[in-house]
Tab-separated table of C-alpha atoms in Angstrom:
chain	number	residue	atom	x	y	z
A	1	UNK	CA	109.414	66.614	62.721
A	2	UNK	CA	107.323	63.762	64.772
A	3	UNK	CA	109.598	64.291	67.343
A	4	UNK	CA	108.729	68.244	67.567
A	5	UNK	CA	105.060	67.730	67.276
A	6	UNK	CA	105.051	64.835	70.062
A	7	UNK	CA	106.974	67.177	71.794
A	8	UNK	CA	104.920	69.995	71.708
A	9	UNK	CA	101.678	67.796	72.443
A	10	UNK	CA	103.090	66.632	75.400
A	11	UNK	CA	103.966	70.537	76.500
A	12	UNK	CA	100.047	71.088	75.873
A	13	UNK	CA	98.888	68.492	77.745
A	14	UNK	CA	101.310	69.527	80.667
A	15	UNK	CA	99.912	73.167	80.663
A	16	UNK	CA	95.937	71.835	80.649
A	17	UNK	CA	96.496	69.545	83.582
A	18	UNK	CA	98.445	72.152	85.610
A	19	UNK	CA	95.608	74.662	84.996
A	20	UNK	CA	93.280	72.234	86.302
A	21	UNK	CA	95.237	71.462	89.339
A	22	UNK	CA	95.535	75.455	89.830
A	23	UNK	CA	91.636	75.901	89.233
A	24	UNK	CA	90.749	73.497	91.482
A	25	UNK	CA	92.248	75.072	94.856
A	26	UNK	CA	90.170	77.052	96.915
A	27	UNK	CA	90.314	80.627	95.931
A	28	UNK	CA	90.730	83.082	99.069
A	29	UNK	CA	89.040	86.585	98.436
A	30	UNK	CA	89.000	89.190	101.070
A	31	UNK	CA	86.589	92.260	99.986
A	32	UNK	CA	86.999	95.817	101.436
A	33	UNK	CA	84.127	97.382	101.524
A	34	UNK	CA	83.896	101.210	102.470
A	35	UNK	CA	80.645	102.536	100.480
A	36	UNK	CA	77.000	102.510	102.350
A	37	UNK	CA	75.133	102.835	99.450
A	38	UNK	CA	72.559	100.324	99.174
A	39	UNK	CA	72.516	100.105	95.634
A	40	UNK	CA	76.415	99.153	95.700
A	41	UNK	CA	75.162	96.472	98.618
A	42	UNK	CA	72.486	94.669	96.121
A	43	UNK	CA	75.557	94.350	93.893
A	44	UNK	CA	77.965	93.337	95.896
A	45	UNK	CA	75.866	90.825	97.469
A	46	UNK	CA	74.958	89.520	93.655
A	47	UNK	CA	78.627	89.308	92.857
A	48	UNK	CA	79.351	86.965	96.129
A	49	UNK	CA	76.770	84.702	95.331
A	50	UNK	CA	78.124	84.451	91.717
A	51	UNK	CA	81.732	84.024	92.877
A	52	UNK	CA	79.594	81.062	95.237
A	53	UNK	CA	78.599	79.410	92.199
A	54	UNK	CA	81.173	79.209	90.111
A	55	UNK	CA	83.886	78.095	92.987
A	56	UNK	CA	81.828	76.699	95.364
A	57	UNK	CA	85.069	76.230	97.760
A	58	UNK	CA	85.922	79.930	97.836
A	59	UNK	CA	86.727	81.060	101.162
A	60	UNK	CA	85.457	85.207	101.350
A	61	UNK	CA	85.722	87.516	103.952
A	62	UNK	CA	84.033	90.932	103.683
A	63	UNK	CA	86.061	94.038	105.787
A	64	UNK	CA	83.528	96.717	106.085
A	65	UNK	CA	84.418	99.836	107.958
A	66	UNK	CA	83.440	103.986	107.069
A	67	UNK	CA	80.305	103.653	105.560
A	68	UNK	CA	80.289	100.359	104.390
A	69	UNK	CA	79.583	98.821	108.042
A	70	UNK	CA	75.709	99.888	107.305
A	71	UNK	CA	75.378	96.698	105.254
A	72	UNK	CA	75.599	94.820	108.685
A	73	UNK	CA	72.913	96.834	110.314
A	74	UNK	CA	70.109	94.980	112.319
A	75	UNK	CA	67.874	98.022	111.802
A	76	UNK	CA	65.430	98.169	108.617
A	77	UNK	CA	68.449	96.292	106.801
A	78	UNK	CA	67.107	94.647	103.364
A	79	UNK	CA	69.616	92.503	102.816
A	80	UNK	CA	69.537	90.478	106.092
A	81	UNK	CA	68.174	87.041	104.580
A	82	UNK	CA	70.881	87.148	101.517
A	83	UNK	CA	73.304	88.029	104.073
A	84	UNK	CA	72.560	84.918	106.488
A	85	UNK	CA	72.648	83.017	103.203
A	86	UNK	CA	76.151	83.979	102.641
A	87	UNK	CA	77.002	83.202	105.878
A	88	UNK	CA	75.480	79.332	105.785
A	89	UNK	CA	77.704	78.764	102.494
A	90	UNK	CA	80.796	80.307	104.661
A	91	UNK	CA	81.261	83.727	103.808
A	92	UNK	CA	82.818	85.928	106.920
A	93	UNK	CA	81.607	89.475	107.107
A	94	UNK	CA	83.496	91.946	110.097
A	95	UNK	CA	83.304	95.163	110.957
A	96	UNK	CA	86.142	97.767	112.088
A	97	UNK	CA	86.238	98.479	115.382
A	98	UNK	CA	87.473	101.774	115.064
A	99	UNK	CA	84.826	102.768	112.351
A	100	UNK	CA	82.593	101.642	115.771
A	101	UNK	CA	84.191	104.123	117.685
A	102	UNK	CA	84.143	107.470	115.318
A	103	UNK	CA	80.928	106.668	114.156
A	104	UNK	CA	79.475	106.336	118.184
A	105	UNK	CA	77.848	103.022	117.169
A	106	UNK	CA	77.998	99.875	119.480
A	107	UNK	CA	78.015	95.815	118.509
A	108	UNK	CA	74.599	95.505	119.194
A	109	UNK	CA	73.615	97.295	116.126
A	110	UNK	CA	74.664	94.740	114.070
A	111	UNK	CA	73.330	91.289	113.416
A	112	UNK	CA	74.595	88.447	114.826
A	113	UNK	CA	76.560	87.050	111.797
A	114	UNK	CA	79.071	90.017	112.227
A	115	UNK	CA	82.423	89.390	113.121
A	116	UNK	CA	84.475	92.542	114.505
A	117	UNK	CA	88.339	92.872	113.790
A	118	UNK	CA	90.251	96.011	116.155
A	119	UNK	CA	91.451	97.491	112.287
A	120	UNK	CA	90.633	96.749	108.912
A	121	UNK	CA	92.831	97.913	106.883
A	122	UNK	CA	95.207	95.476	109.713
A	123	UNK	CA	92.927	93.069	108.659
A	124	UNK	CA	93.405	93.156	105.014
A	125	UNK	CA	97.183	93.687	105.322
A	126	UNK	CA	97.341	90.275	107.403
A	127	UNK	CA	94.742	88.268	105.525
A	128	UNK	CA	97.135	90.128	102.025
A	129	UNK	CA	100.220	88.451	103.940
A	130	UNK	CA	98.898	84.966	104.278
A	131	UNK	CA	97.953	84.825	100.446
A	132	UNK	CA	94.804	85.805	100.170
A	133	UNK	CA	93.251	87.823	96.947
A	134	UNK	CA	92.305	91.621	97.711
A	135	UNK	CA	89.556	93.418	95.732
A	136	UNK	CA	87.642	96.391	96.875
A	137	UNK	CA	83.606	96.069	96.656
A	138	UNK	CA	81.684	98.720	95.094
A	139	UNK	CA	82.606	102.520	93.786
C-alpha cells in the first residue's frame, strides 16, 4: 500500500512539473482576421493585450485581408496608438496583398507598422505548418 501511494505521488509530481515546463514555452498564435467592424476591432485588440499579459512571451501575428485590412488604416483609424502598442511588445500585423488588389487600395494607406504577405490564407497555412496556433478574430 506505501508502495502504491509513493507511487502515485511521484506520478503527480511528474505531471505538475511537465505542465510547467509546457506552460512556460512561448505560445505562437496567428489570428485571421476578415471582419471590418470596429466594434469587433476594440475587442480584438482587448483580447491581444490580455493574451500579452498573461504570456508575456507570446509571439502573435494578425492576417487581415477582406474587410478586416481596415483595422490597419492610416485614415481616421481609432485604434492607431493601441495598435503601435502591440507592435512595441512584438505583435506582427500584415495585410493580404490580394485583398490590396480587389479592393483598389495601395500600401500607403496603411500605417507603417503593417507588414504585407502576397496571400493570407498562404500565410496561415505556412505559419499552421511550422506549429503555430490558428484562431480566427471576431464574428
Amino acid at each position: 500500500m506505501l508502495k502504491h501511494s509513493i507511487l502515485l505521488f511521484l506520478l503527480f509530481i511528474s505531471s505538475q512539473l511537465t505542465a510547467q515546463v509546457v506552460s512556460n514555452e512561448p505560445h505562437q498564435i496567428i489570428f485571421q482576421l476578415v471582419d471590418g467592424d470596429s466594434t469587433t476591432h476594440s475587442k480584438f485588440i482587448r483580447q491581444l493585450n490580455n493574451i500579452l499579459e498573461a504570456a508575456p512571451n507570446a509571439k502573435i501575428e494578425v492576417v487581415t485581408h477582406g474587410m478586416g485590412v481596415d483595422l490597419l488604416k492610416i485614415k481616421n483609424n481609432p485604434f492607431e496608438n493601441p495598435l503601435k502598442q502591440l507592435k512595441e511588445r512584438g505583435v506582427e500585423f500584415v495585410v493580404c496583398e490580394n485583398t490590396l488588389k480587389q479592393r483598389n487600395m495601395k500600401k500607403e494607406q496603411f500605417l507603417p507598422l503593417a507588414g504585407f504577405v502576397p496571400s493570407a490564407i498562404l500565410e496561415l497555412v505556412m505559419k499552421q505548418e511550422k506549429g503555430w496556433i490558428y484562431i480566427k478574430a471576431g464574428g
